[in-house]
Amino acid sequence: MGKQRVLSGVQPTGNLHLGNYLGAIRNWVDRQHEYENYFCVVDLHAITVPHDPTTLANDTYAIAALYLACGIELDDSHIFIQSHISAHSELTWLLNCITPVNWLQGMIQFKEKAVKQGENVGTGLLDYPVLMAADILLYDADKVPVGEDQKQHIELTRDIAIRINHQFGNPDSPILKLPDPLIQKSGARVMSLTDGTSKMSKSDPSEMSRINLLDPPDAIAKKIKRCKTDPVRGLEFDNPDRPECHNLLTLYQLLSGKTKEAVQSECGDMGWGQFKPLLTETAIAALKPIQDKYNDIQSDRAYLESVLRQGRENAEAIANATLDRVKSAMGFSKPL
Ligand code: TYM
């Protein structure tokens, strides 16, 4: 039996932060050799909120470079750009036509983002999860490694696939494969540095709320120095009254590679004045190799382009075959 297939992606909106890394990309890297992987930069998703056309292409390349810098290797993985494969948009249309609008109106992320946009919510924002379903279903993905916030979108993807299979397929040979989310226990929900009860997010207006993968050491030091803590002496995981404490200890655990038990015994008696410099040093050391590799890759555009060209070729063949299967099941005529 061949390897199971993985599909995942990140939007090229701004800088990647520790939430994106610890919730998603690091898990892709850690388990990449168990699977056959398709990692895309989802630039079509990035325009579901107002975007800057002068930076979109460069931001897209930067995310692809970060995938490589974080340790994605090309022996089991393909890296490509979503908008380079038109099957993503085309399957989205087909799926739109069988997706009830109230499924989309109920999505937590839509409701949160829609509130921020006020009256002016674009149709694309509502349709965002259908495009994500198309991304996943085109590749017959078995597993989708993501952070906790994407779980509902993967459940929706399964519901859409079930509906297509039910309406247009037969039970012995389903048209689309049902994917499973792959969500790690720690790191699945990294919280803001300024509020331990809200998620670390690219859209938080405060830069102080997140550590970006490309932040220089002095920025990391400043953000950790000023981050929110509490007046309690001693540090502990899992105390619901101390969300910042749990979040910062978890960051230290994941960035140092130590076990939770080791961190609890190392830091249990520490005060913030002792812990913050330790976390700072650990974060800087963990991000340095990624930053160095990122700079090398960005200085060789031809290499990055060749990776993306090869990735697109491999991905497109699979995507087009799935699209043909769906169109044929839905009864479309063949192009002449
Ligand atoms: P994006 O770019 O918002 O997030 C990329 C990945 O980072 C994870 N993530 C977090 N994990 C832990 N803590 C956080 N604070 C945190 N913030 C973000 C997200 O869960 C995600 O895994 N809709 C997707 C992009 C997408 C996609 C796909 C993913 C489009 N098509 C197909 C998988 C498969 C998203 O939220 O991107």
XYZ file of C-alpha atoms and ligand atoms in Angstrom:
373
model
C 0.000 0.000 0.000
C 1.283 3.497 -0.864
C 1.681 6.278 1.644
C -1.355 8.230 2.762
C -1.671 11.693 1.305
C -1.484 14.997 3.200
C -2.662 18.396 1.986
C -2.304 21.658 3.866
C -1.747 25.347 3.263
C -1.137 28.771 4.739
C -2.397 32.136 3.525
C 0.123 34.725 2.361
C -1.337 37.448 4.552
C 1.500 39.126 6.423
C 4.184 37.380 8.342
C 3.915 33.844 9.675
C 3.829 33.739 13.462
C 4.528 31.135 16.130
C 0.885 29.972 15.991
C 1.191 29.091 12.306
C 4.516 27.405 12.947
C 3.702 25.408 16.087
C 0.072 24.717 15.140
C 0.730 23.679 11.553
C 4.069 23.878 9.725
C 6.222 22.235 12.372
C 3.870 19.269 12.385
C 4.114 19.031 8.601
C 7.891 18.945 8.939
C 7.978 16.418 11.791
C 5.821 13.848 9.995
C 6.648 14.592 6.369
C 8.328 11.277 5.649
C 5.295 9.251 6.803
C 3.146 10.750 4.029
C 3.077 11.958 0.442
C 2.564 15.694 0.989
C 1.066 18.573 -0.964
C 1.691 21.952 0.647
C 0.223 24.976 -1.063
C 0.380 28.704 -0.494
C -3.298 29.646 -0.568
C -3.139 33.017 -2.298
C -6.776 32.865 -3.482
C -7.798 32.757 0.177
C -5.706 35.857 0.880
C -8.005 38.053 -1.209
C -11.116 37.205 0.839
C -10.221 40.242 2.953
C -8.983 43.539 1.464
C -5.435 42.969 0.146
C -2.572 44.891 -1.416
C -2.001 43.856 -5.070
C 1.524 45.270 -5.010
C 2.688 42.823 -2.338
C 0.602 39.678 -2.976
C 3.055 37.946 -5.337
C 6.084 38.602 -3.125
C 4.226 37.555 0.017
C 3.235 34.337 -1.741
C 6.845 33.523 -2.649
C 7.946 34.397 0.880
C 5.599 31.794 2.374
C 6.855 29.146 -0.046
C 10.425 30.040 0.975
C 9.419 29.717 4.637
C 8.057 26.199 4.057
C 11.511 25.205 2.845
C 13.264 27.186 5.576
C 11.193 25.437 8.265
C 12.442 22.083 6.967
C 10.098 20.780 4.279
C 12.179 18.491 2.056
C 11.258 17.693 -1.495
C 11.655 13.910 -1.440
C 8.136 13.345 -0.079
C 6.632 16.801 -0.539
C 5.389 19.067 -3.299
C 5.150 22.817 -2.753
C 2.946 24.893 -5.046
C 0.849 28.036 -5.330
C -2.915 27.581 -5.236
C -3.769 30.160 -7.934
C -1.375 28.475 -10.392
C -3.766 25.526 -10.655
C -7.121 26.641 -11.995
C -8.825 23.415 -10.872
C -9.031 24.944 -7.357
C -11.331 27.721 -8.545
C -13.291 25.485 -10.861
C -14.020 22.793 -8.287
C -15.040 25.552 -5.854
C -17.827 26.553 -8.259
C -19.072 22.991 -8.582
C -19.045 22.553 -4.801
C -20.749 25.934 -4.285
C -23.741 24.708 -6.188
C -24.409 21.866 -3.747
C -23.432 23.665 -0.503
C -26.318 25.161 1.481
C -25.602 28.777 2.316
C -26.564 28.284 5.957
C -23.691 25.801 6.373
C -21.350 28.673 5.530
C -23.156 31.262 7.615
C -22.631 29.030 10.653
C -18.821 28.894 10.370
C -17.153 30.421 13.459
C -14.311 31.991 11.500
C -16.720 33.620 9.050
C -18.744 35.090 11.895
C -15.622 36.453 13.601
C -14.144 37.941 10.435
C -17.495 39.260 9.197
C -17.973 41.243 12.402
C -14.615 42.939 11.781
C -15.649 43.902 8.221
C -18.966 45.479 9.216
C -21.503 46.023 6.400
C -19.042 45.332 3.657
C -18.574 41.553 3.849
C -17.467 40.082 0.520
C -19.019 36.937 -0.919
C -15.499 35.470 -0.982
C -15.278 35.560 2.803
C -18.475 33.539 3.109
C -17.267 31.134 0.422
C -13.754 30.759 1.899
C -14.436 27.273 3.379
C -15.716 25.932 0.048
C -12.448 26.960 -1.613
C -10.637 25.242 1.251
C -12.768 22.121 0.682
C -11.793 22.197 -2.998
C -8.082 22.452 -2.026
C -8.372 19.332 0.089
C -10.733 17.225 -2.024
C -8.813 17.769 -5.283
C -5.899 15.773 -3.874
C -7.905 12.914 -2.305
C -6.148 13.907 0.918
C -6.315 11.423 3.793
C -5.020 13.854 6.393
C -5.058 17.627 6.828
C -2.589 18.876 9.464
C -3.843 22.207 10.850
C -4.342 24.168 14.064
C -7.492 23.797 16.147
C -9.207 26.801 14.506
C -9.505 24.930 11.181
C -11.266 21.846 12.547
C -14.733 23.121 11.677
C -13.666 23.791 8.078
C -12.484 20.201 7.720
C -15.763 18.915 9.099
C -17.520 21.040 6.473
C -15.211 19.591 3.799
C -16.341 16.106 4.814
C -19.999 17.154 4.688
C -19.542 18.577 1.198
C -17.796 15.402 0.010
C -20.556 13.247 1.489
C -23.165 15.320 -0.332
C -21.370 15.019 -3.695
C -20.904 11.283 -3.219
C -24.520 10.838 -2.209
C -26.026 12.931 -5.008
C -23.784 11.915 -7.890
C -21.911 8.745 -6.959
C -22.692 5.247 -5.907
C -21.779 3.743 -2.524
C -19.255 1.276 -4.015
C -17.134 3.910 -5.713
C -17.287 7.295 -3.968
C -16.263 10.274 -6.094
C -14.460 12.170 -3.341
C -12.411 10.931 -0.398
C -13.301 12.045 3.142
C -10.285 13.668 4.850
C -9.424 13.648 8.552
C -7.926 16.572 10.441
C -4.514 16.029 12.025
C -4.329 18.288 15.068
C -1.558 18.050 17.653
C -2.379 18.388 21.344
C 0.154 21.053 22.247
C 0.528 24.034 19.986
C -2.858 23.565 18.326
C -3.989 26.868 19.769
C -1.172 29.303 20.512
C -2.526 32.341 22.316
C -1.777 36.054 22.001
C 1.111 37.495 24.033
C -1.088 40.356 25.150
C -4.173 38.298 26.077
C -3.938 34.630 26.987
C -7.613 34.102 26.219
C -7.473 35.071 22.529
C -5.697 33.294 19.682
C -2.385 34.545 18.306
C -3.459 35.926 14.949
C -2.109 37.755 11.900
C -5.091 40.078 11.984
C -4.528 41.346 15.544
C -3.728 45.055 15.085
C -1.026 44.861 17.769
C 2.383 43.562 16.633
C 3.129 42.964 20.334
C 0.553 40.160 20.393
C 2.599 37.776 18.229
C 6.144 36.598 17.548
C 6.759 36.338 13.814
C 9.111 33.719 12.430
C 11.234 36.435 10.852
C 11.375 38.759 13.870
C 14.944 39.823 14.702
C 16.265 38.936 18.202
C 15.676 42.413 19.636
C 12.004 42.366 18.572
C 11.531 38.924 20.136
C 13.168 40.129 23.352
C 10.979 43.236 23.473
C 7.749 41.313 22.871
C 8.482 38.743 25.561
C 9.633 41.407 28.016
C 6.341 43.269 27.625
C 4.008 40.280 27.296
C 1.123 39.861 29.704
C 1.753 37.767 32.822
C 0.108 37.531 36.244
C 1.103 38.329 39.819
C 1.158 34.696 41.027
C 4.497 33.257 42.180
C 5.568 29.955 40.579
C 4.655 28.740 37.089
C 2.187 26.018 36.109
C 0.404 24.462 33.134
C -3.352 23.907 32.833
C -4.624 26.362 35.434
C -7.687 27.948 33.755
C -7.238 31.048 35.907
C -3.732 31.550 34.473
C -4.100 31.412 30.655
C -0.960 33.485 29.989
C 1.108 31.226 32.221
C -0.085 28.102 30.393
C 0.556 29.685 27.004
C 4.078 30.901 27.781
C 5.101 27.598 29.350
C 3.711 25.773 26.303
C 5.730 28.018 24.000
C 8.838 27.252 26.023
C 8.084 23.529 25.956
C 7.582 23.416 22.180
C 10.498 25.677 21.302
C 12.935 23.913 23.632
C 11.791 20.425 22.607
C 11.497 19.405 26.285
C 8.621 17.386 27.738
C 5.834 19.032 29.683
C 6.988 17.264 32.860
C 10.569 18.477 32.401
C 9.368 22.054 31.896
C 7.084 21.849 34.934
C 9.923 20.723 37.154
C 12.435 23.182 35.674
C 10.123 26.219 35.876
C 7.674 25.373 38.660
C 9.465 27.539 41.229
C 10.509 30.336 38.891
C 9.186 33.876 38.874
C 8.549 35.782 35.642
C 11.835 37.680 36.022
C 13.729 34.424 35.701
C 11.467 32.746 33.130
C 11.167 35.528 30.555
C 14.906 35.684 29.684
C 14.904 31.875 29.392
C 11.955 31.940 26.974
C 13.557 34.791 25.025
C 16.842 32.946 24.601
C 15.033 29.741 23.600
C 12.810 31.469 21.034
C 15.739 33.308 19.441
C 17.782 30.091 19.228
C 14.864 28.110 17.753
C 14.125 30.696 15.052
C 17.720 31.475 14.030
C 18.243 28.436 11.760
C 14.895 29.099 10.055
C 15.805 32.738 9.476
C 19.263 31.886 8.131
C 17.862 29.316 5.725
C 15.073 31.676 4.660
C 17.642 34.329 3.719
C 19.625 31.808 1.669
C 16.518 30.662 -0.216
C 15.310 34.193 -0.866
C 18.654 35.057 -2.408
C 18.237 32.321 -5.029
C 14.974 33.082 -6.804
C 15.682 30.644 -9.640
C 15.836 27.756 -7.166
C 12.543 28.735 -5.521
C 10.876 29.082 -8.912
C 12.090 25.635 -9.940
C 10.662 24.119 -6.744
C 7.298 25.775 -7.391
C 7.250 24.795 -11.066
C 7.945 21.171 -10.227
C 5.386 21.279 -7.421
C 2.741 22.673 -9.725
C 3.355 20.030 -12.384
C 2.935 17.182 -9.911
C -0.040 18.725 -8.151
C -1.856 19.778 -11.300
C -1.992 16.268 -12.740
C -3.791 14.998 -9.628
C -6.062 18.029 -9.332
C -7.171 17.843 -12.962
C -7.950 14.139 -12.712
C -10.201 14.754 -9.680
C -11.899 17.687 -11.366
C -12.635 15.544 -14.430
C -14.077 12.826 -12.193
C -16.431 15.279 -10.484
C -17.502 16.954 -13.744
C -18.192 13.637 -15.374
C -20.234 12.456 -12.343
C -22.228 15.699 -12.422
C -23.040 15.105 -16.060
C -20.997 17.737 -17.898
C -20.168 17.192 -21.556
C -16.501 16.590 -22.436
C -14.634 19.493 -24.085
C -14.424 18.958 -27.848
P -3.982 30.496 8.022
O -2.973 31.064 7.124
O -4.891 31.429 8.754
O -3.301 29.570 9.109
C -2.342 28.615 8.712
C -2.249 27.496 9.728
O -1.875 28.006 11.007
C -2.775 27.539 11.997
N -2.902 28.585 13.035
C -2.699 28.365 14.344
N -2.374 27.245 15.029
C -2.217 27.369 16.380
N -2.365 28.533 17.051
C -2.700 29.669 16.408
N -2.829 30.807 17.085
C -2.879 29.620 14.984
N -3.196 30.534 14.037
C -3.198 29.889 12.852
C -4.086 27.324 11.254
O -4.922 26.411 11.945
C -3.600 26.768 9.934
O -3.357 25.377 10.025
N -7.903 28.180 6.118
C -6.494 27.932 6.346
C -5.714 27.904 5.058
C -6.135 26.832 4.103
C -5.966 25.433 4.276
C -6.474 24.840 3.070
C -5.473 24.656 5.304
C -6.687 27.020 2.879
N -6.879 25.825 2.264
C -6.467 23.466 2.921
C -5.475 23.271 5.137
C -5.976 22.686 3.958
C -5.952 28.959 7.315
O -6.530 29.264 8.298
O -4.808 29.522 7.063
